[in-house]
Amino acid sequence: MNDDAVIATNDDASECKRNAVQLGYWKDNYISHLIKHGKRRAPEINRGYYARVKGVEKVIHKFLQRVGDKAQIINLGSGYDTLYWRLMDENISIANFIEIDFPSVTARKCYLIKRNKHLLEKVYTQDGEVKLSATDMHAGSYHCLGVDLRNTAELEEKLQQAECDYNAPTLFIAECVLVYIENNCVDRLMKFIAGKFPNALFVNYEMCNMNDTFGDVMMENLRARGCNLAGIASCKNLETQQQNRFGNNNWSGSKAWDMVNVYYSFPAGEREKIERIEFLDEQELLIQLFQHYCICIGWMGDTFDGLFIEDA
Ligand SMILES: C[S@@+](CC[C@H](N)C(=O)[O-])C[C@H]1O[C@@H](n2cnc3c(N)ncnc32)[C@H](O)[C@@H]1O
């Protein structure tokens, strides 16, 4: 597998997010400190990113409402995600916040945080101690760790260094990540999490319904960039998402929605506001795009049973 091409997907996602933020789709005061330029994309792509970011955010907020300040968040394949900083701006306190990505991505992120006062001031602990290595950062409750998610032994070691509390209510986030990992490695990762975290919620955003012409074109575009979608077999439909990611890997339960459902579960006023940002002449294309991505959640224990995005 070509890890460099997978790593480059972080730049692409960050540039697209920066562009959408610049256009006013949502607020993020930090993305521009992590990625220099935005990438101009078609209006349907920007709306797709809006639905992705807001959909995942809705699950995060439901999780936080349920568990309060005992919350632990572990963001897998976090790239340049700015969630930690956005939550800090909302005065939401998180007991432990851990970001994980390939070492070359976290090394760059740690360097950027260290050099930027807006990013650094939010991770400073009261005693001002920030522990840094070439690829990792430990700063109070914020941790950024360089690990290949295919290596669960190293993952466990790194989680230990981040003072991970296995019994805390823990939210795992994987936003467009698992599709780049071979299915046997995802199985190992998901079983590892299920075995260690009795009180966990997992939110997974990735492709679905890939068994049609539109799916073929999406795959071709990614493959043309040298990116092997090693986990694509689990993205056949919503059932394979639930079964392959959670059902087969000892999770207590799961639920999945395609992004059409997610988008139309947002309040009408919220949708109308962002639909005014850019004119869309091909509604059909947006719907097709939404049909090919989903949010799938899985849970361990009964704390998160019934924590759903409302069906449209
Ligand atoms: C499409 S980007 C998404 C980044 C971020 N989650 C977001 O949505 O903005 C995929 C991320 O997954 C990371 N990733 C993929 N496979 C990985 C692995 N085996 N170990 C660690 N990180 C991985 C990549 O380096 C990249 O940062």
Coordinates of C-alpha atoms and ligand atoms in Angstrom, one line a residue:
M1 CA 0.0 0.0 0.0
N2 CA 1.2 3.5 -0.8
D3 CA 1.2 5.3 2.6
D4 CA 2.3 8.6 1.0
A5 CA -0.8 8.8 -1.1
V6 CA -3.0 8.1 1.9
I7 CA -1.1 10.7 4.0
A8 CA -1.7 13.2 1.2
T9 CA -5.4 12.8 1.6
N10 CA -5.0 14.9 4.8
D11 CA -3.8 17.8 2.8
D12 CA -6.7 17.5 0.4
A13 CA -9.3 17.3 3.1
S14 CA -7.8 20.2 5.0
E15 CA -7.6 22.4 1.9
C16 CA -11.2 21.6 1.0
K17 CA -12.3 22.4 4.6
R18 CA -10.3 25.6 4.6
N19 CA -12.0 26.7 1.4
A20 CA -15.5 25.9 2.7
V21 CA -14.8 27.8 6.0
Q22 CA -13.5 30.8 4.0
L23 CA -16.8 30.8 2.0
G24 CA -18.7 30.8 5.3
Y25 CA -20.1 27.2 5.4
W26 CA -19.1 26.9 9.1
K27 CA -16.8 28.6 11.6
D28 CA -13.3 27.4 12.2
N29 CA -10.8 29.9 13.6
Y30 CA -7.9 27.4 13.5
I31 CA -7.8 25.6 10.1
S32 CA -6.0 28.5 8.4
H33 CA -3.2 28.1 11.0
L34 CA -2.6 24.5 9.9
I35 CA -3.0 24.7 6.2
K36 CA -1.8 27.6 4.1
H37 CA -4.1 27.5 1.1
G38 CA -7.7 26.5 0.5
K39 CA -8.6 24.4 -2.6
R40 CA -11.5 25.8 -4.7
R41 CA -14.1 23.1 -5.1
A42 CA -17.5 22.9 -6.8
P43 CA -20.5 23.9 -4.7
E44 CA -21.7 20.3 -4.2
I45 CA -18.3 19.3 -2.8
N46 CA -18.5 22.2 -0.3
R47 CA -22.0 21.2 0.7
G48 CA -20.7 17.6 1.1
Y49 CA -18.0 18.8 3.5
Y50 CA -20.6 20.8 5.4
A51 CA -22.8 17.8 5.9
R52 CA -19.7 15.7 6.9
V53 CA -18.4 18.2 9.4
K54 CA -21.8 19.1 10.9
G55 CA -23.0 15.4 10.9
V56 CA -20.0 14.2 12.9
E57 CA -20.3 17.3 15.1
K58 CA -23.9 16.4 16.0
V59 CA -22.8 12.9 17.2
I60 CA -20.0 14.5 19.2
H61 CA -22.4 17.0 20.9
K62 CA -24.9 14.2 21.7
F63 CA -22.0 12.2 23.2
L64 CA -20.9 15.2 25.3
Q65 CA -24.4 16.0 26.5
R66 CA -24.7 12.4 27.7
V67 CA -21.4 12.1 29.6
G68 CA -20.4 15.6 30.6
D69 CA -16.9 16.5 31.6
K70 CA -15.8 12.8 32.1
A71 CA -15.6 12.6 28.3
Q72 CA -12.5 11.2 26.6
I73 CA -12.2 11.7 22.8
I74 CA -9.8 9.7 20.6
N75 CA -9.6 10.9 17.0
L76 CA -8.2 8.2 14.7
G77 CA -6.5 9.5 11.5
S78 CA -7.2 13.0 12.8
G79 CA -5.0 14.8 10.3
Y80 CA -5.2 18.5 10.8
D81 CA -8.6 18.3 12.4
T82 CA -9.3 21.3 14.7
L83 CA -12.0 19.8 16.9
Y84 CA -9.9 20.2 20.1
W85 CA -9.6 24.0 19.6
R86 CA -13.2 24.5 18.6
L87 CA -14.4 22.7 21.7
M88 CA -12.0 24.8 23.8
D89 CA -13.6 28.0 22.3
E90 CA -17.0 26.7 23.4
N91 CA -15.6 26.2 26.9
I92 CA -16.3 22.5 26.8
S93 CA -14.0 20.6 29.0
I94 CA -12.7 17.2 27.9
A95 CA -11.0 14.9 30.4
N96 CA -8.6 13.6 27.8
F97 CA -8.3 14.3 24.1
I98 CA -6.1 12.1 22.0
E99 CA -5.3 12.6 18.2
I100 CA -3.6 9.8 16.2
D101 CA -2.2 9.7 12.7
F102 CA 0.9 8.5 10.9
P103 CA 4.1 9.9 12.5
S104 CA 4.9 12.1 9.5
V105 CA 1.4 13.8 9.9
T106 CA 1.6 14.3 13.6
A107 CA 5.3 15.5 13.4
R108 CA 4.0 18.3 11.1
K109 CA 1.0 19.0 13.3
C110 CA 3.1 19.2 16.5
Y111 CA 5.5 21.6 14.7
L112 CA 2.7 23.8 13.5
I113 CA 1.1 23.9 17.0
K114 CA 4.4 24.8 18.6
R115 CA 5.0 27.6 16.2
N116 CA 1.6 29.2 16.3
K117 CA 0.5 31.2 19.4
H118 CA -3.3 30.8 18.7
L119 CA -2.9 27.0 18.6
L120 CA -0.4 26.7 21.4
E121 CA -2.2 28.9 23.9
K122 CA -5.1 26.5 23.9
V123 CA -3.0 23.4 24.6
Y124 CA -1.0 25.0 27.4
T125 CA -1.6 23.5 30.8
Q126 CA -1.9 25.6 33.9
D127 CA 1.7 24.8 34.8
G128 CA 2.7 25.5 31.2
E129 CA 4.3 22.1 30.6
V130 CA 4.3 20.8 27.1
K131 CA 6.1 17.5 26.4
L132 CA 7.3 17.2 22.9
S133 CA 9.1 14.5 20.9
A134 CA 9.7 14.6 17.1
T135 CA 6.2 13.1 16.4
D136 CA 4.2 13.4 19.7
M137 CA 2.9 16.1 21.9
H138 CA 1.5 15.8 25.5
A139 CA 0.1 19.0 26.9
G140 CA -2.2 18.6 29.8
S141 CA -5.4 16.9 28.5
Y142 CA -4.3 17.3 24.8
H143 CA -2.2 14.5 23.2
C144 CA -1.1 14.1 19.5
L145 CA 0.5 10.7 18.8
G146 CA 2.2 9.4 15.8
V147 CA 1.2 5.7 15.2
D148 CA 0.2 3.5 12.3
L149 CA -3.3 2.3 13.3
R150 CA -2.5 -1.1 11.7
N151 CA -0.1 -1.7 14.7
T152 CA -2.3 -2.2 17.7
A153 CA 0.6 -3.1 20.0
E154 CA 2.3 0.3 19.4
L155 CA -1.1 2.0 19.6
E156 CA -1.6 0.5 23.1
E157 CA 1.8 1.7 24.2
K158 CA 1.1 5.2 22.9
L159 CA -2.3 5.3 24.6
Q160 CA -0.6 4.5 27.9
Q161 CA 1.8 7.4 27.4
A162 CA -1.3 9.6 26.9
E163 CA -2.7 8.4 30.2
C164 CA -5.7 7.0 28.4
D165 CA -8.5 5.9 30.8
Y166 CA -10.0 2.7 29.4
N167 CA -13.0 2.9 31.7
A168 CA -13.9 6.5 30.9
P169 CA -16.8 7.2 28.5
T170 CA -14.8 7.4 25.2
L171 CA -15.8 8.7 21.8
F172 CA -13.8 7.4 18.9
I173 CA -13.9 9.5 15.7
A174 CA -12.7 8.1 12.3
E175 CA -13.6 10.7 9.6
C176 CA -12.7 9.3 6.2
V177 CA -9.9 7.0 7.5
L178 CA -10.9 3.3 7.7
V179 CA -11.4 3.0 3.9
Y180 CA -7.7 3.5 3.5
I181 CA -6.8 0.6 5.8
E182 CA -6.9 -3.2 4.9
N183 CA -10.0 -4.9 6.3
N184 CA -8.1 -7.4 8.5
C185 CA -6.2 -4.5 10.1
V186 CA -9.5 -2.6 10.7
D187 CA -10.9 -5.8 12.3
R188 CA -7.9 -6.0 14.6
L189 CA -8.3 -2.3 15.5
M190 CA -12.0 -2.5 16.1
K191 CA -11.7 -5.7 18.2
F192 CA -8.9 -4.1 20.2
I193 CA -11.1 -1.1 21.0
A194 CA -14.1 -3.3 21.8
G195 CA -12.0 -5.4 24.2
K196 CA -10.4 -2.4 26.0
F197 CA -13.2 0.2 26.2
P198 CA -16.4 -1.1 27.8
N199 CA -18.1 2.3 27.6
A200 CA -17.3 3.6 24.1
L201 CA -19.1 5.2 21.2
F202 CA -17.5 5.2 17.7
V203 CA -18.5 7.5 14.9
N204 CA -17.3 6.5 11.4
Y205 CA -17.7 8.6 8.3
E206 CA -16.8 7.1 5.0
M207 CA -18.1 5.8 1.7
C208 CA -21.1 3.6 1.1
N209 CA -23.2 2.3 -1.8
M210 CA -20.0 2.0 -3.8
N211 CA -21.4 -0.8 -6.0
D212 CA -22.6 1.4 -8.9
T213 CA -21.2 3.5 -11.7
F214 CA -21.0 6.7 -9.6
G215 CA -19.0 4.6 -7.0
D216 CA -16.7 3.3 -9.8
V217 CA -15.9 6.9 -10.9
M218 CA -15.2 7.9 -7.3
M219 CA -12.8 5.0 -6.9
E220 CA -11.1 5.7 -10.2
N221 CA -10.5 9.3 -9.2
L222 CA -8.8 8.2 -6.0
R223 CA -6.8 5.4 -7.6
A224 CA -5.6 7.9 -10.2
R225 CA -3.9 9.7 -7.4
G226 CA -2.2 6.5 -6.3
C227 CA -4.5 6.0 -3.4
N228 CA -5.5 2.4 -2.8
L229 CA -8.9 2.1 -1.1
A230 CA -7.9 -1.0 0.8
G231 CA -11.0 -1.1 3.0
I232 CA -13.6 -0.5 0.2
A233 CA -15.2 -3.9 0.5
S234 CA -16.9 -2.7 3.7
C235 CA -18.4 0.3 1.9
K236 CA -20.8 -1.7 -0.3
N237 CA -23.8 -0.5 1.6
L238 CA -25.0 0.6 5.1
E239 CA -25.4 -3.1 6.2
T240 CA -21.8 -3.9 5.3
Q241 CA -20.7 -0.8 7.2
Q242 CA -22.5 -1.9 10.3
Q243 CA -21.6 -5.6 10.0
N244 CA -17.9 -5.3 9.0
R245 CA -16.9 -2.4 11.2
F246 CA -18.9 -3.3 14.3
G247 CA -21.0 -6.5 14.1
N248 CA -18.1 -8.8 13.2
N249 CA -15.8 -7.1 15.8
N250 CA -17.7 -7.7 19.1
W251 CA -19.4 -4.3 19.4
S252 CA -22.7 -4.2 21.3
G253 CA -24.7 -2.4 18.6
S254 CA -24.6 -0.1 15.6
K255 CA -26.6 2.2 13.3
A256 CA -25.9 3.8 10.0
W257 CA -27.4 6.7 7.9
D258 CA -26.4 7.8 4.4
M259 CA -25.7 11.5 4.1
V260 CA -29.0 12.2 2.4
N261 CA -30.6 11.2 5.7
V262 CA -28.1 13.1 7.7
Y263 CA -28.4 16.3 5.7
Y264 CA -32.2 16.3 5.8
S265 CA -32.1 15.7 9.5
F266 CA -30.6 19.2 9.9
P267 CA -33.1 22.0 10.8
A268 CA -34.5 23.6 7.6
G269 CA -33.2 27.0 8.7
E270 CA -29.7 25.7 9.0
R271 CA -29.9 24.1 5.5
E272 CA -31.4 27.2 3.9
K273 CA -28.6 29.4 5.3
I274 CA -25.8 27.4 3.8
E275 CA -27.7 26.8 0.5
R276 CA -27.7 30.6 0.0
I277 CA -23.8 30.6 0.0
E278 CA -23.4 29.2 -3.5
F279 CA -25.8 28.5 -6.3
L280 CA -26.1 24.8 -7.2
D281 CA -27.4 24.1 -10.7
E282 CA -27.2 20.3 -10.4
Q283 CA -29.1 19.2 -7.3
E284 CA -29.0 15.6 -8.7
L285 CA -25.2 15.5 -8.4
L286 CA -25.3 16.6 -4.7
I287 CA -27.9 13.9 -3.9
Q288 CA -25.7 11.3 -5.7
L289 CA -22.7 12.4 -3.7
F290 CA -24.7 12.2 -0.4
Q291 CA -25.9 8.7 -1.3
H292 CA -22.3 7.5 -1.5
Y293 CA -21.2 8.6 2.0
C294 CA -22.5 7.7 5.4
I295 CA -22.2 8.1 9.1
C296 CA -22.1 4.8 11.0
I297 CA -22.0 4.7 14.8
G298 CA -21.2 1.7 17.0
W299 CA -21.3 1.4 20.8
M300 CA -20.0 -0.7 23.6
G301 CA -22.2 -1.1 26.7
D302 CA -25.6 0.5 27.1
T303 CA -24.8 4.2 27.7
F304 CA -25.1 5.1 24.0
D305 CA -27.8 2.8 23.0
G306 CA -30.4 5.0 21.2
L307 CA -28.0 7.9 20.7
F308 CA -29.1 8.6 17.1
I309 CA -29.1 11.2 14.5
E310 CA -32.8 11.7 13.9
D311 CA -34.0 9.8 10.8
A312 CA -35.3 12.2 8.2
Ligands
LIG1 C1 -8.9 11.8 4.3 S1 -7.8 12.2 5.6 C2 -8.9 12.7 6.9 C3 -8.3 13.5 8.0 C4 -9.3 14.0 9.1 N1 -9.9 12.8 9.7 C5 -10.4 14.8 8.4 O1 -11.5 14.4 8.2 O2 -10.1 16.0 8.1 C6 -7.3 10.5 6.2 C7 -6.3 10.5 7.4 O3 -6.2 9.2 7.9 C8 -4.8 9.0 8.2 N2 -4.6 7.5 8.1 C9 -4.9 6.6 7.1 N3 -4.4 5.4 7.4 C10 -3.8 5.5 8.6 C11 -3.1 4.6 9.4 N4 -2.9 3.3 9.1 N5 -2.5 5.0 10.6 C12 -2.7 6.3 11.0 N6 -3.3 7.2 10.2 C13 -3.9 6.8 9.1 C14 -4.1 9.7 7.0 O4 -2.8 10.0 7.3 C15 -4.9 11.0 7.0 O5 -4.5 12.0 7.8

